[in-house]
Coordinates of C-alpha atoms in Angstrom, one line a residue:
Chain A
M266 CA 0.1 0.0 -0.1
L267 CA 1.2 3.6 -0.8
K268 CA 3.8 2.2 -3.0
T269 CA 2.9 4.4 -6.0
T270 CA 4.3 8.0 -6.1
C271 CA 3.0 10.9 -7.8
F272 CA 5.8 10.7 -10.3
D273 CA 4.6 7.3 -11.5
I274 CA 1.1 8.4 -11.9
W275 CA 2.4 11.6 -13.8
R276 CA 4.3 9.2 -16.0
Q277 CA 1.0 7.2 -16.7
E278 CA -1.0 10.2 -17.3
I279 CA 1.3 11.5 -20.1
E280 CA 0.9 8.2 -21.7
T281 CA -2.8 7.8 -21.2
P282 CA -4.7 7.3 -24.4
R283 CA -6.5 10.4 -25.6
I284 CA -9.0 10.9 -28.4
V285 CA -8.8 14.1 -30.4
T286 CA -11.7 16.2 -31.0
L287 CA -10.2 17.8 -34.2
C288 CA -10.8 21.3 -32.6
K289 CA -7.0 22.0 -32.3
E290 CA -7.4 24.7 -29.6
L291 CA -9.4 22.3 -27.6
D292 CA -7.2 19.3 -27.9
D293 CA -4.3 21.4 -26.8
K294 CA -5.9 22.7 -23.8
L295 CA -7.0 19.2 -22.8
G296 CA -3.5 17.8 -23.1
G297 CA -4.1 16.1 -26.4
G298 CA -7.7 15.1 -26.3
I299 CA -10.2 13.6 -24.2
A300 CA -8.4 11.4 -21.9
A301 CA -9.2 7.9 -20.8
G302 CA -9.4 7.2 -16.9
F303 CA -12.0 10.0 -16.6
I304 CA -15.7 10.6 -17.2
T305 CA -16.1 13.6 -19.4
E306 CA -19.6 15.2 -19.8
F307 CA -20.7 17.4 -22.4
C308 CA -23.6 19.5 -21.2
G309 CA -25.6 22.0 -23.2
G310 CA -28.8 23.1 -24.6
P311 CA -30.6 21.4 -27.4
G312 CA -29.0 21.9 -30.7
C313 CA -25.6 23.1 -29.3
G314 CA -23.4 20.2 -30.5
K315 CA -23.4 17.7 -27.9
T316 CA -24.5 14.8 -30.2
Q317 CA -22.3 16.0 -33.0
M318 CA -19.2 15.9 -30.7
C319 CA -20.1 12.3 -29.8
F320 CA -20.4 11.3 -33.4
Q321 CA -16.9 13.0 -34.0
L322 CA -15.4 11.1 -31.1
C323 CA -16.8 7.7 -32.5
I324 CA -15.0 8.5 -35.8
N325 CA -11.8 9.8 -34.2
V326 CA -11.2 6.8 -31.9
Q327 CA -10.8 4.8 -35.0
F328 CA -7.9 6.8 -36.4
P329 CA -5.3 4.4 -37.6
K330 CA -2.0 4.1 -35.4
C331 CA 0.0 5.0 -38.4
I332 CA -1.4 8.6 -38.0
G333 CA -1.1 8.6 -34.2
G334 CA -4.6 7.4 -33.5
L335 CA -5.9 4.8 -31.2
Q336 CA -7.2 2.4 -33.9
S337 CA -9.9 1.4 -31.6
K338 CA -13.8 0.9 -31.5
A339 CA -16.7 2.7 -29.8
I340 CA -19.8 1.7 -28.0
Y341 CA -22.6 4.2 -28.4
L342 CA -25.6 4.0 -26.0
D343 CA -28.5 6.0 -27.4
T344 CA -31.2 6.9 -24.9
N345 CA -33.2 9.8 -26.7
Q346 CA -33.1 8.7 -30.3
D347 CA -31.0 11.5 -31.4
F348 CA -28.5 9.0 -33.2
S349 CA -28.2 9.6 -37.0
P350 CA -26.6 6.8 -39.1
T351 CA -26.8 9.1 -42.2
R352 CA -24.8 11.7 -40.4
I353 CA -22.2 9.3 -39.3
L354 CA -22.0 7.9 -42.9
E355 CA -21.4 11.5 -44.2
L356 CA -18.6 11.9 -41.5
A357 CA -17.1 8.6 -42.3
V358 CA -17.1 9.1 -46.1
S359 CA -15.3 12.8 -45.7
T360 CA -13.0 11.2 -43.0
E361 CA -12.0 8.3 -45.3
K362 CA -11.2 10.8 -48.4
R363 CA -9.0 13.0 -46.1
F364 CA -7.3 9.9 -45.0
Q365 CA -6.6 8.9 -48.5
R366 CA -5.3 12.3 -49.4
L367 CA -2.9 12.1 -46.4
L368 CA -1.7 8.6 -47.5
G369 CA -1.0 9.9 -51.0
K370 CA 1.1 12.8 -49.6
N371 CA 3.2 10.8 -47.2
S372 CA 4.8 7.5 -47.5
F373 CA 3.8 5.3 -44.8
D374 CA 5.2 2.0 -43.7
P375 CA 3.3 -0.4 -45.9
S376 CA 3.5 -3.2 -43.3
S377 CA 1.3 -1.4 -40.9
K378 CA -1.9 -2.2 -42.6
C379 CA -4.7 0.5 -42.1
D380 CA -7.9 -0.5 -43.2
F381 CA -9.7 2.9 -42.7
T382 CA -12.7 3.2 -45.0
A383 CA -16.2 4.5 -44.6
N384 CA -17.5 0.9 -44.2
S385 CA -14.9 0.0 -41.5
I386 CA -15.6 3.2 -39.5
L387 CA -19.3 2.3 -39.4
A388 CA -18.5 -1.3 -38.3
G389 CA -16.4 0.0 -35.6
I390 CA -19.2 1.8 -33.7
N391 CA -21.4 -0.6 -31.6
Y392 CA -25.0 0.9 -31.2
I393 CA -27.3 0.2 -28.5
Y394 CA -30.6 1.9 -28.1
C395 CA -31.8 2.1 -24.4
E396 CA -35.4 2.8 -24.2
N397 CA -35.5 3.6 -20.3
Y398 CA -33.1 3.8 -17.4
L399 CA -33.6 0.0 -16.7
M400 CA -32.2 -0.7 -20.1
L401 CA -29.4 1.7 -19.6
Q402 CA -28.3 0.1 -16.6
T403 CA -28.5 -3.3 -18.2
A404 CA -26.4 -2.1 -20.9
V405 CA -23.8 -0.4 -18.8
E406 CA -23.7 -3.5 -16.5
N407 CA -22.8 -5.5 -19.5
I408 CA -20.1 -3.2 -20.9
P409 CA -17.3 -4.8 -18.9
E410 CA -18.2 -8.3 -20.5
M411 CA -18.2 -6.5 -23.9
V412 CA -14.8 -4.9 -23.3
R413 CA -13.4 -8.3 -22.2
K414 CA -14.4 -10.0 -25.3
D415 CA -13.2 -7.2 -27.6
K416 CA -10.0 -5.5 -26.3
D417 CA -10.4 -3.0 -29.1
I418 CA -13.0 -1.0 -27.4
K419 CA -11.7 2.4 -26.2
L420 CA -14.6 4.7 -26.2
I421 CA -18.0 4.5 -24.6
V422 CA -20.6 7.2 -25.3
I423 CA -23.9 7.8 -23.5
D424 CA -26.2 10.2 -25.3
S425 CA -27.9 11.3 -23.4
F426 CA -27.2 10.2 -19.8
S427 CA -29.8 12.5 -18.2
F428 CA -32.6 11.9 -20.4
P429 CA -33.7 8.5 -19.1
I430 CA -32.9 9.4 -15.4
R431 CA -34.9 12.5 -15.2
V432 CA -38.0 10.5 -15.8
I433 CA -37.5 9.3 -12.2
E434 CA -39.7 11.4 -9.9
E435 CA -38.0 10.5 -6.6
V436 CA -34.8 12.5 -6.2
A437 CA -33.3 10.1 -3.9
E438 CA -33.9 7.2 -6.4
R439 CA -32.5 9.3 -9.2
T440 CA -29.2 10.0 -7.2
G441 CA -28.8 6.4 -6.4
I442 CA -29.1 5.3 -10.0
T443 CA -26.9 8.0 -11.3
Y444 CA -24.4 7.1 -8.6
N445 CA -24.5 3.4 -9.4
L446 CA -24.0 4.0 -13.1
L447 CA -21.3 6.5 -12.8
T448 CA -19.4 4.2 -10.4
I449 CA -19.5 1.3 -12.7
L450 CA -18.2 3.6 -15.5
Q451 CA -15.5 4.8 -13.3
H452 CA -14.2 1.4 -12.8
L453 CA -14.4 0.6 -16.4
T454 CA -12.4 3.9 -17.3
M455 CA -9.6 3.0 -14.9
E456 CA -9.4 -0.7 -15.2
Y457 CA -9.5 -0.8 -19.0
K458 CA -7.9 2.7 -19.8
I459 CA -11.2 3.6 -21.8
V460 CA -12.6 7.0 -22.5
V461 CA -16.0 7.5 -21.2
V462 CA -18.2 10.5 -22.5
I463 CA -21.5 11.3 -21.5
T464 CA -24.0 14.1 -22.5
N465 CA -26.2 16.0 -20.0
E466 CA -29.1 18.7 -20.4
L467 CA -29.8 22.1 -19.0
T468 CA -32.4 22.9 -16.6
T469 CA -33.5 25.8 -14.6
R470 CA -33.0 25.9 -10.8
F471 CA -34.4 28.4 -8.3
N472 CA -31.5 29.9 -6.4
D473 CA -31.2 33.0 -4.4
N474 CA -34.7 34.3 -5.5
E475 CA -34.0 33.8 -9.2
W476 CA -34.2 31.2 -11.9
K477 CA -30.9 30.1 -13.2
I478 CA -29.9 27.8 -16.1
C479 CA -27.7 25.1 -14.9
P480 CA -26.8 21.5 -15.9
A481 CA -29.4 18.8 -14.9
L482 CA -29.0 16.1 -12.4
G483 CA -27.9 18.3 -9.5
D484 CA -24.9 18.6 -7.4
S485 CA -24.2 14.9 -6.4
H486 CA -23.9 14.2 -10.1
A487 CA -21.6 17.1 -10.7
H488 CA -19.2 15.9 -8.0
K489 CA -19.0 12.3 -9.6
I490 CA -18.1 13.3 -12.9
N491 CA -14.4 14.4 -13.6
H492 CA -14.5 16.8 -16.5
R493 CA -17.4 19.0 -17.5
I494 CA -17.6 20.8 -20.9
I495 CA -20.4 23.1 -21.4
V496 CA -21.2 23.6 -25.3
S497 CA -23.3 26.6 -26.4
K498 CA -24.3 28.1 -29.7
C499 CA -23.5 31.6 -30.8
N500 CA -26.2 32.2 -33.2
E501 CA -25.3 35.3 -35.0
Q502 CA -21.7 34.4 -35.4
K503 CA -22.7 30.9 -36.4
Y504 CA -20.1 29.2 -34.2
Y505 CA -20.1 27.1 -31.2
M506 CA -18.5 27.6 -27.7
A507 CA -16.9 24.9 -25.6
L508 CA -16.5 26.0 -22.0
V509 CA -14.4 23.7 -19.8
E510 CA -16.1 24.3 -16.5
K511 CA -14.7 21.4 -14.6
S512 CA -11.4 19.9 -15.0
N513 CA -8.5 19.0 -12.5
M514 CA -6.0 19.8 -15.0
M515 CA -6.7 23.1 -16.5
P516 CA -8.5 26.5 -15.7
Q517 CA -11.8 27.4 -17.0
V518 CA -11.4 28.3 -20.5
A519 CA -13.8 28.9 -23.5
I520 CA -12.9 27.7 -27.0
P521 CA -14.8 28.2 -30.2
F522 CA -15.4 25.7 -32.6
V523 CA -17.4 24.9 -35.6
I524 CA -19.5 22.0 -37.1
K525 CA -19.1 21.4 -40.9
H526 CA -20.3 18.9 -43.1
N527 CA -17.0 17.0 -42.3
G528 CA -17.1 17.2 -38.7
I529 CA -15.9 19.3 -35.8
R530 CA -13.2 21.7 -36.4
G531 CA -11.5 24.5 -34.7
I532 CA -11.5 28.2 -35.8
S533 CA -8.1 29.3 -37.1
Chain B
M218 CA -68.6 10.7 -48.9
S219 CA -71.5 11.6 -46.7
A220 CA -72.9 15.3 -46.6
N221 CA -71.3 16.4 -43.4
P222 CA -67.9 17.8 -44.2
I223 CA -66.7 17.8 -40.8
T224 CA -67.0 14.2 -39.7
G225 CA -68.3 12.3 -42.8
G226 CA -65.9 9.8 -44.4
F227 CA -63.6 9.9 -41.3
N228 CA -62.9 7.2 -38.9
T229 CA -62.2 8.3 -35.3
F230 CA -60.2 6.3 -32.8
S231 CA -61.9 7.5 -29.8
G232 CA -65.3 5.9 -28.6
S233 CA -67.0 3.2 -30.4
K234 CA -64.3 1.5 -32.3
Y235 CA -61.9 0.7 -29.6
N236 CA -62.8 -0.3 -25.9
A237 CA -60.3 2.1 -24.2
N238 CA -60.9 0.4 -20.7
Q239 CA -59.1 -3.0 -21.8
I240 CA -56.0 -1.6 -22.8
R241 CA -52.8 -1.3 -20.7
P242 CA -50.5 1.5 -21.5
P243 CA -47.6 0.2 -23.4
V244 CA -45.0 2.1 -21.2
Q245 CA -44.8 1.2 -17.7
Y246 CA -42.4 2.8 -15.5
A247 CA -41.1 -0.2 -13.7
K248 CA -40.4 0.3 -10.1
P249 CA -36.6 -0.5 -9.4
G250 CA -36.8 -4.3 -9.7
P251 CA -34.8 -7.3 -8.7
F252 CA -31.4 -5.6 -9.2
T253 CA -31.9 -2.9 -6.5
K254 CA -34.5 -3.2 -4.0
S255 CA -36.5 -6.3 -4.0
K256 CA -36.0 -8.7 -0.9
L257 CA -36.5 -11.5 -3.2
L258 CA -32.9 -11.7 -4.4
Q259 CA -31.3 -10.2 -1.3
D260 CA -30.0 -13.7 -0.2
C261 CA -28.8 -14.5 -3.9
P262 CA -25.1 -15.2 -4.3
E263 CA -23.2 -12.5 -6.4
A264 CA -22.4 -15.1 -9.1
D265 CA -26.1 -15.8 -9.7
I266 CA -27.1 -12.3 -9.9
R267 CA -24.4 -11.9 -12.4
V268 CA -25.9 -14.8 -14.5
L269 CA -29.2 -13.2 -14.5
K270 CA -27.9 -9.8 -15.6
D271 CA -25.9 -11.3 -18.3
A272 CA -29.2 -13.1 -19.5
A273 CA -31.1 -9.8 -19.3
A274 CA -28.4 -8.1 -21.3
K275 CA -28.6 -10.7 -24.0
V276 CA -32.2 -9.9 -24.5
V277 CA -32.4 -6.1 -24.2
A278 CA -29.2 -4.5 -24.7
Q279 CA -27.6 -6.0 -27.8
P280 CA -25.3 -3.9 -29.9
V281 CA -25.8 -3.4 -33.4
S282 CA -22.7 -2.7 -35.4
A283 CA -24.0 -3.0 -39.0
L284 CA -24.6 0.8 -39.1
L285 CA -24.7 0.8 -42.9
Q286 CA -27.7 -1.5 -42.9
L287 CA -29.0 0.5 -39.8
S288 CA -28.9 3.7 -41.8
L289 CA -31.2 2.2 -44.7
S290 CA -33.3 0.5 -42.1
A291 CA -37.0 1.4 -41.4
N292 CA -36.2 3.0 -38.1
W293 CA -34.6 5.9 -40.0
S294 CA -37.0 6.4 -42.9
H295 CA -38.1 9.6 -44.4
I296 CA -41.6 11.0 -45.2
T297 CA -41.3 13.4 -48.3
T298 CA -42.9 16.8 -47.6
G299 CA -44.1 16.9 -51.2
C300 CA -42.0 20.3 -51.7
V301 CA -38.6 19.9 -53.4
A302 CA -37.0 22.7 -51.4
L303 CA -38.0 21.4 -48.0
D304 CA -37.0 18.0 -48.9
R305 CA -33.5 19.2 -49.9
C306 CA -33.3 21.0 -46.5
L307 CA -34.2 17.8 -44.7
R308 CA -32.1 15.4 -46.8
G309 CA -35.3 13.4 -47.9
G310 CA -38.1 14.4 -45.6
I311 CA -39.3 14.0 -42.0
V312 CA -37.4 11.2 -40.1
T313 CA -39.2 8.3 -38.5
R314 CA -37.1 8.6 -35.4
G315 CA -37.6 10.8 -32.4
I316 CA -39.9 13.7 -32.0
T317 CA -40.0 16.4 -34.9
E318 CA -41.3 19.8 -33.6
I319 CA -42.6 22.3 -35.9
C320 CA -43.0 25.8 -34.5
G321 CA -44.1 29.1 -35.9
A322 CA -46.6 32.0 -35.3
S323 CA -50.2 31.8 -35.8
G324 CA -51.3 31.4 -39.4
V325 CA -47.8 30.8 -40.9
G326 CA -48.7 27.5 -42.5
K327 CA -47.9 24.7 -39.8
T328 CA -51.3 23.0 -40.2
Q329 CA -51.1 23.1 -43.8
L330 CA -47.8 21.4 -43.9
L331 CA -49.1 18.7 -41.6
L332 CA -52.0 18.0 -43.8
Q333 CA -49.7 17.6 -46.7
L334 CA -47.5 15.2 -44.7
S335 CA -50.6 13.4 -43.8
L336 CA -51.2 12.7 -47.3
T337 CA -47.6 12.0 -48.5
V338 CA -47.1 9.4 -45.7
Q339 CA -49.8 7.3 -47.4
L340 CA -47.8 7.2 -50.7
P341 CA -45.7 4.2 -51.4
R342 CA -42.1 4.2 -50.6
E343 CA -41.0 4.6 -54.2
L344 CA -42.7 8.0 -54.1
G345 CA -41.3 9.0 -50.8
G346 CA -44.1 8.0 -48.5
L347 CA -44.4 5.0 -46.1
G348 CA -47.5 3.4 -47.2
K349 CA -48.9 3.9 -43.8
A350 CA -52.0 5.8 -42.1
V351 CA -51.9 8.7 -39.9
A352 CA -53.1 9.5 -36.3
F353 CA -53.8 13.1 -35.9
I354 CA -54.6 14.6 -32.5
C355 CA -56.1 18.1 -32.6
T356 CA -56.0 20.3 -29.4
E357 CA -56.9 23.6 -30.8
D358 CA -59.4 24.1 -33.8
T359 CA -61.5 21.3 -35.3
F360 CA -59.7 19.3 -38.0
P361 CA -59.8 21.2 -41.3
S362 CA -61.4 18.5 -43.3
K363 CA -62.5 20.7 -46.2
R364 CA -59.1 21.9 -46.8
L365 CA -57.9 18.2 -46.6
F366 CA -60.5 17.1 -49.1
Q367 CA -59.3 19.8 -51.5
L368 CA -55.7 18.7 -51.0
A369 CA -56.7 14.9 -51.5
K370 CA -58.3 15.9 -54.8
V371 CA -54.9 17.5 -55.7
F372 CA -53.0 14.4 -54.8
E373 CA -55.3 12.1 -56.8
K374 CA -54.6 14.2 -59.9
R375 CA -50.9 14.3 -59.1
F376 CA -50.7 10.5 -58.7
P377 CA -53.4 9.0 -60.9
D378 CA -52.0 5.5 -60.7
Q379 CA -52.2 5.5 -56.9
K380 CA -55.7 4.2 -55.8
I381 CA -55.5 5.4 -52.1
N382 CA -58.3 6.3 -49.9
Y383 CA -56.5 9.5 -48.5
M384 CA -59.2 10.6 -46.2
G385 CA -60.1 7.2 -44.8
N386 CA -56.6 6.6 -43.6
I387 CA -56.4 9.5 -41.3
Y388 CA -57.6 8.9 -37.7
I389 CA -58.7 11.9 -35.7
E390 CA -59.0 12.8 -32.2
H391 CA -59.8 16.0 -30.3
V392 CA -58.5 16.6 -26.9
L393 CA -58.6 19.7 -24.9
E394 CA -56.9 19.0 -21.7
A395 CA -53.5 17.4 -20.5
D396 CA -54.9 14.5 -18.7
D397 CA -57.0 13.6 -21.7
L398 CA -54.0 13.9 -24.1
L399 CA -51.9 11.6 -21.9
K400 CA -54.6 9.0 -21.9
C401 CA -55.2 9.4 -25.5
V402 CA -51.6 8.9 -26.3
G403 CA -50.8 6.4 -23.7
V404 CA -53.9 4.1 -24.0
R405 CA -56.0 4.7 -27.1
L406 CA -53.1 5.5 -29.5
A407 CA -51.3 2.2 -28.1
K408 CA -54.4 0.1 -29.4
L409 CA -54.5 2.0 -32.8
M410 CA -50.8 1.5 -33.3
E411 CA -51.3 -2.1 -32.7
S412 CA -54.1 -2.7 -35.1
L413 CA -53.1 -0.5 -37.8
R414 CA -50.2 0.5 -39.9
I415 CA -49.5 4.2 -38.7
G416 CA -46.6 5.9 -40.2
L417 CA -47.3 9.5 -38.8
I418 CA -48.5 10.7 -35.3
V419 CA -49.3 14.5 -35.3
I420 CA -50.2 16.4 -32.2
D421 CA -51.5 20.0 -33.2
S422 CA -50.5 21.4 -30.9
V423 CA -48.6 20.6 -27.7
A424 CA -48.3 24.3 -26.8
A425 CA -52.2 24.7 -26.4
I426 CA -52.1 22.0 -23.8
F427 CA -49.1 22.8 -21.8
R428 CA -49.2 26.6 -21.8
T429 CA -52.1 26.5 -19.3
Y430 CA -50.0 25.0 -16.6
N431 CA -49.2 26.9 -13.5
N432 CA -46.9 24.3 -12.0
Y433 CA -43.8 24.1 -13.9
I434 CA -42.6 21.0 -12.3
K435 CA -45.6 19.1 -12.9
R436 CA -45.6 20.4 -16.5
A437 CA -42.0 19.3 -17.2
R438 CA -43.1 15.8 -15.7
D439 CA -46.3 15.5 -17.9
M440 CA -44.3 16.8 -21.0
R441 CA -41.6 13.9 -20.5
K442 CA -44.4 11.3 -19.9
L443 CA -45.8 12.3 -23.2
A444 CA -42.5 12.4 -25.1
N445 CA -41.7 8.9 -23.7
Y446 CA -44.9 7.4 -25.0
L447 CA -44.2 8.9 -28.4
L448 CA -40.7 7.7 -28.5
Y449 CA -41.9 4.2 -27.6
Y450 CA -44.0 4.4 -30.7
T451 CA -41.2 5.7 -33.1
N452 CA -39.0 3.0 -32.1
K453 CA -41.5 0.0 -32.1
Y454 CA -43.5 1.0 -35.2
Q455 CA -40.9 3.0 -37.2
C456 CA -43.4 5.9 -37.5
A457 CA -42.7 9.8 -37.5
V458 CA -44.0 12.0 -34.6
I459 CA -44.7 15.7 -35.2
C460 CA -45.7 18.0 -32.3
V461 CA -46.6 21.5 -33.2
N462 CA -45.4 24.3 -31.0
Q463 CA -46.3 28.1 -30.8
V464 CA -43.9 30.9 -30.6
A465 CA -43.9 34.0 -28.3
T466 CA -41.9 37.2 -28.2
V467 CA -39.8 37.1 -24.9
S468 CA -37.8 40.3 -25.4
D469 CA -36.7 42.7 -28.1
A470 CA -33.7 40.3 -28.7
A471 CA -35.5 37.1 -28.7
K472 CA -38.5 37.5 -31.0
E473 CA -40.6 34.4 -31.9
T474 CA -39.0 32.0 -29.3
P475 CA -40.6 28.6 -29.2
C476 CA -42.8 28.2 -26.2
L477 CA -42.6 25.6 -23.4
G478 CA -39.0 26.2 -22.5
L479 CA -36.0 24.1 -22.2
A480 CA -37.8 21.1 -20.6
W481 CA -39.7 20.6 -23.9
A482 CA -36.9 21.6 -26.2
H483 CA -34.7 18.9 -24.9
L484 CA -37.3 16.1 -25.7
G485 CA -37.4 16.8 -29.3
R486 CA -34.8 15.4 -32.0
T487 CA -35.6 18.0 -34.7
R488 CA -36.8 21.5 -34.5
L489 CA -38.3 23.1 -37.6
K490 CA -39.3 26.8 -37.6
L491 CA -41.8 28.3 -40.0
S492 CA -42.1 32.1 -40.5
K493 CA -43.6 34.6 -42.8
V494 CA -41.2 36.5 -45.2
P495 CA -42.0 40.0 -46.4
K496 CA -42.0 39.0 -49.9
E497 CA -44.8 38.1 -52.3
V498 CA -45.2 36.1 -55.5
K499 CA -47.8 36.8 -58.1
I500 CA -49.1 33.8 -60.0
N501 CA -52.0 34.5 -62.5
E502 CA -53.5 37.4 -60.8
D503 CA -53.1 35.9 -57.2
L504 CA -50.7 36.9 -54.5
F505 CA -48.9 34.5 -52.3
T506 CA -46.8 35.3 -49.3
V507 CA -43.6 33.5 -49.3
R508 CA -42.8 31.7 -45.9
R509 CA -39.5 30.5 -44.6
F510 CA -38.7 27.0 -43.4
E511 CA -35.7 26.8 -41.2
I512 CA -34.0 23.8 -39.6
V513 CA -33.2 25.2 -36.1
Y514 CA -31.4 21.9 -35.1
S515 CA -31.3 18.3 -36.2
P516 CA -28.7 15.5 -35.7
E517 CA -28.2 15.0 -39.5
T518 CA -28.6 18.4 -41.0
P519 CA -27.1 21.6 -40.7
N520 CA -28.9 24.9 -40.0
E521 CA -30.5 25.2 -43.3
V522 CA -33.4 27.6 -44.6
A523 CA -35.8 27.2 -47.6
E524 CA -38.6 29.0 -48.9
F525 CA -42.1 27.9 -49.9
M526 CA -45.6 29.0 -50.5
I527 CA -49.1 27.8 -49.7
T528 CA -51.4 27.6 -52.7
G529 CA -54.6 25.7 -53.6
G530 CA -52.3 22.8 -54.4
G531 CA -50.8 22.8 -50.9
V532 CA -47.4 23.4 -49.7
V533 CA -45.3 24.2 -52.9
D534 CA -41.9 25.5 -54.0
V535 CA -41.5 29.2 -54.8
P536 CA -41.3 29.5 -58.7
I537 CA -37.9 30.7 -59.8

């Protein structure tokens, strides 16, 4: 007990697998991308880019090792039917094109086989639709088994995490279920070095005699998650904003990004 | 067609046809079961509980990885709007997944678009429909059957080979209060979905029902309950759901904001906004106001805008 030093953990942290978001400024601030070993939450209003970010990460986790990616697979748990296979196909096709252009420009080691096509990208995303919180619980409890069978899985996305839980009327029950799910996910991230991304909604809360807009699921949930990125949309300027609100590695910072036909990109 | 233009020729699903008392709602919010609180499994060894959970996972939470097939599957079909510009915006039409919200000011053309969709959904797949019927729930005015009759005639001329009884495939119900709406959607609609092939569920409008609430917490709860019923149907029966919302001017900066707040906004998958444009088009001595169709948010399409008009022939493109 107490054999590990901070130095050892720092060494591990540098080598932790990370998934890029393709918004360069956000990736730089995050130390290379969304890190494994933590639960990262994307929180925001409807139409602010949470689901699009999830799609982008499902593609980016599959980047071949020859270009510095993780070459791994994803599990996508959909609870509110926001998933769109046609959008994923659109992203996959333009990602394949970009990869082919990259291959053409540089000479890669031909022995490192990179099968990175739109079809392989689609095949690398395992989709599960969870109709209610019981199915979500079942699916999450089954993930360790799935990961044991397929060692390539390095990303779990739950979109949205709050949707099936807010149905529960009793707050104590809600907290209990949230706590259970997050505990299982935390064990997963640490034991298998997996990236866990969940999405959350916004709600209004009455605080100090005024209604404020804040993330849903309350304070107990906010304590359990490791990183929280609040996304919002700036309508007039036609870009989105990612505010890193909670993180143990960086200060609060707001980073703008755009969503194009070929995915999430930064603003140069 | 019988003489009464309001009810004649229509089937309604309230009252005589279906015995509402015998139906259990399809979605039951199960109390936390054997995995959390029940005494039944408290003495069960950990390994046995694991076996039970694995078995449950095999049934309910199986991953699907053939996403290409998924994208073409019935769960993500499109219903054409009958208008080229709108279909281009939507990449094919209204998706049969999640709740599609259409919001806009009074008189902008929401109901007209719904009537047109109620007809296009009945067309066969080759023509952009689903070959299925419609469940139409009115909460504001009575159903505009005269206008639907006019549009049905237009469709018969447009597709002379299709012998579809357009008016007979639209099932209408009027509800005025929230409790009645929840019973209608949770109980009576369940039976209708089971016995007929319904491709489109319309609620015109949800705003009228929920704007009368004083208790916002109860309102959020009831809206969520409604949404969960509807999402159960879209998933099980591969149908589209359209809910109509109103708009209100909140402040000078926020003109024409959709009503019902964040709680409702988070329940929808796609939000479409209709508005009037200060532009008119003249066709053969008639003046038509141009309307604007905007995709406020959608998982598969960016923020796009299109223009359309409403003529005797329905929702049509603006002539170039």
